[in-house]
Coordinates of C-alpha atoms in Angstrom, one line a residue:
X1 CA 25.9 33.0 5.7
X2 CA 26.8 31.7 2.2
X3 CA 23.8 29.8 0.7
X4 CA 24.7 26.1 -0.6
X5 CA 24.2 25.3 -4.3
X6 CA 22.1 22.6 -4.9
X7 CA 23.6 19.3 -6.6
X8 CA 22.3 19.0 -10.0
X9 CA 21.6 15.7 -10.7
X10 CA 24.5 13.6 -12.5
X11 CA 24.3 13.3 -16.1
X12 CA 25.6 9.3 -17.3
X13 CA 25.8 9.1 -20.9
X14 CA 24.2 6.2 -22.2
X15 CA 26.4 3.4 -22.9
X16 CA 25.9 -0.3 -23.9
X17 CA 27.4 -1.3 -20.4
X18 CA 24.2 -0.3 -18.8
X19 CA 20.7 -1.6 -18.5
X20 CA 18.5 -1.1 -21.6
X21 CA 16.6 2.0 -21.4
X22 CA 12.6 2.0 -22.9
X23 CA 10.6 4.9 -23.0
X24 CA 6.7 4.5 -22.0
X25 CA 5.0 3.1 -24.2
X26 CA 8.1 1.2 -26.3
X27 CA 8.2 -1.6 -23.3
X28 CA 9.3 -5.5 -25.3
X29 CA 6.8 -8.0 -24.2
X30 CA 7.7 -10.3 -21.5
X31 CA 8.5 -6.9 -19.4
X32 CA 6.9 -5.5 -17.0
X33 CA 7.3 -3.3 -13.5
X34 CA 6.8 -4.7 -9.9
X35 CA 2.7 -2.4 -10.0
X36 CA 1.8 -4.1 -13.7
X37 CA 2.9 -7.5 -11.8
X38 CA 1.1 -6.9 -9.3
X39 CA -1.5 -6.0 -11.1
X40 CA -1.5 -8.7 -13.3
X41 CA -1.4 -11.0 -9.6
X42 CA 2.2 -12.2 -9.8
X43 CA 5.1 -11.8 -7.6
X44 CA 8.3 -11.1 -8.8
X45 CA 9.6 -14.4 -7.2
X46 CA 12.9 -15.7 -9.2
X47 CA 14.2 -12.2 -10.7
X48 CA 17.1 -11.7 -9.3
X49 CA 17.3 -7.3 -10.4
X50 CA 16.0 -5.6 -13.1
X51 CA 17.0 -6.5 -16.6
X52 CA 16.0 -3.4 -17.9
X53 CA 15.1 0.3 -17.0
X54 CA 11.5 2.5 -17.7
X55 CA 12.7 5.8 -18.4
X56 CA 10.8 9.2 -17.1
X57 CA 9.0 11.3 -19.0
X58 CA 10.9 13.7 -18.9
X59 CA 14.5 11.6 -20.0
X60 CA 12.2 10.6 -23.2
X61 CA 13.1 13.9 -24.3
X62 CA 17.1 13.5 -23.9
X63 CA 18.0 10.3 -25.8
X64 CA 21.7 11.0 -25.0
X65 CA 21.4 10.8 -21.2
X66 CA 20.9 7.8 -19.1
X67 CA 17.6 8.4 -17.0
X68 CA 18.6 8.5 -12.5
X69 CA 15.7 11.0 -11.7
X70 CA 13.6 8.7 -8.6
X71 CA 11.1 8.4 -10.9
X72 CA 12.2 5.7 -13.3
X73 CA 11.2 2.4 -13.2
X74 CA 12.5 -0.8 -13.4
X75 CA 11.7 -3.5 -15.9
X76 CA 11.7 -7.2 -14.6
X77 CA 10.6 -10.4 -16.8
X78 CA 7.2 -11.4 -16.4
X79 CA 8.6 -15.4 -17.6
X80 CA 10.5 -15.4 -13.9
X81 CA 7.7 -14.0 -12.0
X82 CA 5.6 -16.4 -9.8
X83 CA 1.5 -16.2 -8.9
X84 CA 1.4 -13.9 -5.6
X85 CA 0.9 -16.6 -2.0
X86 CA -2.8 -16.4 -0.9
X87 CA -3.0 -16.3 2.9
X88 CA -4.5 -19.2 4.7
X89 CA -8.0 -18.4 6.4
X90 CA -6.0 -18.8 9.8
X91 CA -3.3 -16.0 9.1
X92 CA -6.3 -14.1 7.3
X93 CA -8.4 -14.2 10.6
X94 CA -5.1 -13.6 12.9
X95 CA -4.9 -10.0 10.6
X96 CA -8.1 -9.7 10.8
X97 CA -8.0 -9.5 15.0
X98 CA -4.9 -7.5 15.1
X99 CA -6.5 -4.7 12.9
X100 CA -9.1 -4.9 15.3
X101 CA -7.4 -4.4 18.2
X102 CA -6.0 -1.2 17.0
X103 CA -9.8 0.0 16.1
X104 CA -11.2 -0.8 19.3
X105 CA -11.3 1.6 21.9
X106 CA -9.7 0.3 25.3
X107 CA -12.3 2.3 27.5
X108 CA -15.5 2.6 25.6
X109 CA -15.4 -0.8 23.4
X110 CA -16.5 1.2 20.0
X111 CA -15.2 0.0 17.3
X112 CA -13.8 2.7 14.6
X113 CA -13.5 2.0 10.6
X114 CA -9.8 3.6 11.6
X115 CA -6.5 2.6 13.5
X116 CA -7.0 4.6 17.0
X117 CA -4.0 6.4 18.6
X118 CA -3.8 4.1 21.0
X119 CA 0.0 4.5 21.5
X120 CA 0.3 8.3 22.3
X121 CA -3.5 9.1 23.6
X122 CA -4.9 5.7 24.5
X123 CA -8.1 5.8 23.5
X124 CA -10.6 7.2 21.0
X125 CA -11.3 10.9 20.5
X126 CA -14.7 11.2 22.5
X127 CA -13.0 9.3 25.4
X128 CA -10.1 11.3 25.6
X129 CA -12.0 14.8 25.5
X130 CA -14.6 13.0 28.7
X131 CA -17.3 13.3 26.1
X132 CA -20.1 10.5 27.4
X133 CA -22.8 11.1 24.6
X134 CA -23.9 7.7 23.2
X135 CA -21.9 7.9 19.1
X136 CA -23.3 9.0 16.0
X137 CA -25.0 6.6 13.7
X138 CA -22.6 5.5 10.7
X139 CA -22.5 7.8 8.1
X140 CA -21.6 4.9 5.4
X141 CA -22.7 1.7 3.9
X142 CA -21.7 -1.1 6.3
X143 CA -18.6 -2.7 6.1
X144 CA -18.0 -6.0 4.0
X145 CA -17.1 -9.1 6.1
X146 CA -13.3 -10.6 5.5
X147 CA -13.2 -14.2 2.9
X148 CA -13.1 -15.8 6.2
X149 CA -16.6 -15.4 7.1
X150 CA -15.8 -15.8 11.1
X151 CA -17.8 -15.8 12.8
X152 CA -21.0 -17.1 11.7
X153 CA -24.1 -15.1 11.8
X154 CA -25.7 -16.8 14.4
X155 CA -22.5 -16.8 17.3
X156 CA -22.9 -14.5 20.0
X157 CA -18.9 -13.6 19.6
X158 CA -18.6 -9.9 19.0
X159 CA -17.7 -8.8 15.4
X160 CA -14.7 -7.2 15.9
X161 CA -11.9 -9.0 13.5
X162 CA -14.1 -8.5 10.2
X163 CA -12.3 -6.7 7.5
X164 CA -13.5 -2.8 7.7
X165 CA -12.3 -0.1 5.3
X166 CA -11.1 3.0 6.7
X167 CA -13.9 5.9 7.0
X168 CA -13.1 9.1 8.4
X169 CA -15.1 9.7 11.5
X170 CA -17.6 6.6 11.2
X171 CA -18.1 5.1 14.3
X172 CA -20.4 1.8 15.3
X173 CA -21.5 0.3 18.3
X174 CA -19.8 -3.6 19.0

């Protein structure tokens, strides 16, 4: 069997019909990509597209050539961009419950510093093997409690919608 040639990519020359190309580094002010937005806590809220293009490395080499390799960037103005929405305690505490539902194991209550498999083997890893040790102590620091601050230290509600980082293998009693 013949082996297929692999498409090289498509060279564009670089015309004046396109978006302005900068190379790293050479970036006007009042540009920026969606990360240094983010970054700098804004959203990209009325740009409609880019107005410009980031080129790669490696296109910084070949001024005659438009840059299409995946790893480009585009350029959007910082003037249009809005301050990111901050969630409301109640949607923060809804997340907070949902990622705790997926941490929780259904048969033994332990709550994991991970997302569980609970769709293909429905329940942690100890439970699954019929392992009925009591867990391991946690290995790291504890985690740190959501902005929410629900519930309050002194309810007898079970801590399981607080805002834990994943750990691998770090397992604590609820």
């Amino acid at each position: 069997m013949p082996r297929t040639r692999r498409k090289r990519p498509h060279k564009v020359p670089r015309s004046e019909a396109l978006l302005p190309e900068h190379d790293r580094g050479t970036v006007p002010e009042g540009l920026a990509t969606r990360r240094a937005l983010r970054e700098m806590g804004l959203s990209p809220g009325e740009n409609t597209g880019p107005v410009a293009i980031l080129r790669c490395r490696l296109c910084a080499t070949r001024p005659n050539w438009s840059c299409r390799h995946p790893t480009r960037g585009f350029l959007l103005r910082v003037d249009l961009a809005r301050p990111k929405r901050v969630p409301t305690l109640a949607q923060e505490l809804a997340l907070d419950r949902a990622l705790a539902a997926r941490s929780t194991c259904p048969k033994c209550s332990r709550r994991y510093y991970y997302c569980l498999p609970l769709r293909t083997v429905g329940s942690c890893d100890p439970c699954a093997r019929g392992d009925t040790s009591p867990p391991p102590a946690p290995t790291s620091s504890p985690p740190r409690r959501s902005r929410t601050g629900w519930p309050p230290d002194h309810c007898a509600i079970r801590r399981t919608h607080q805002d834990y980082r994943p750990h691998r293998n770090a397992v604590f009693e609820t």
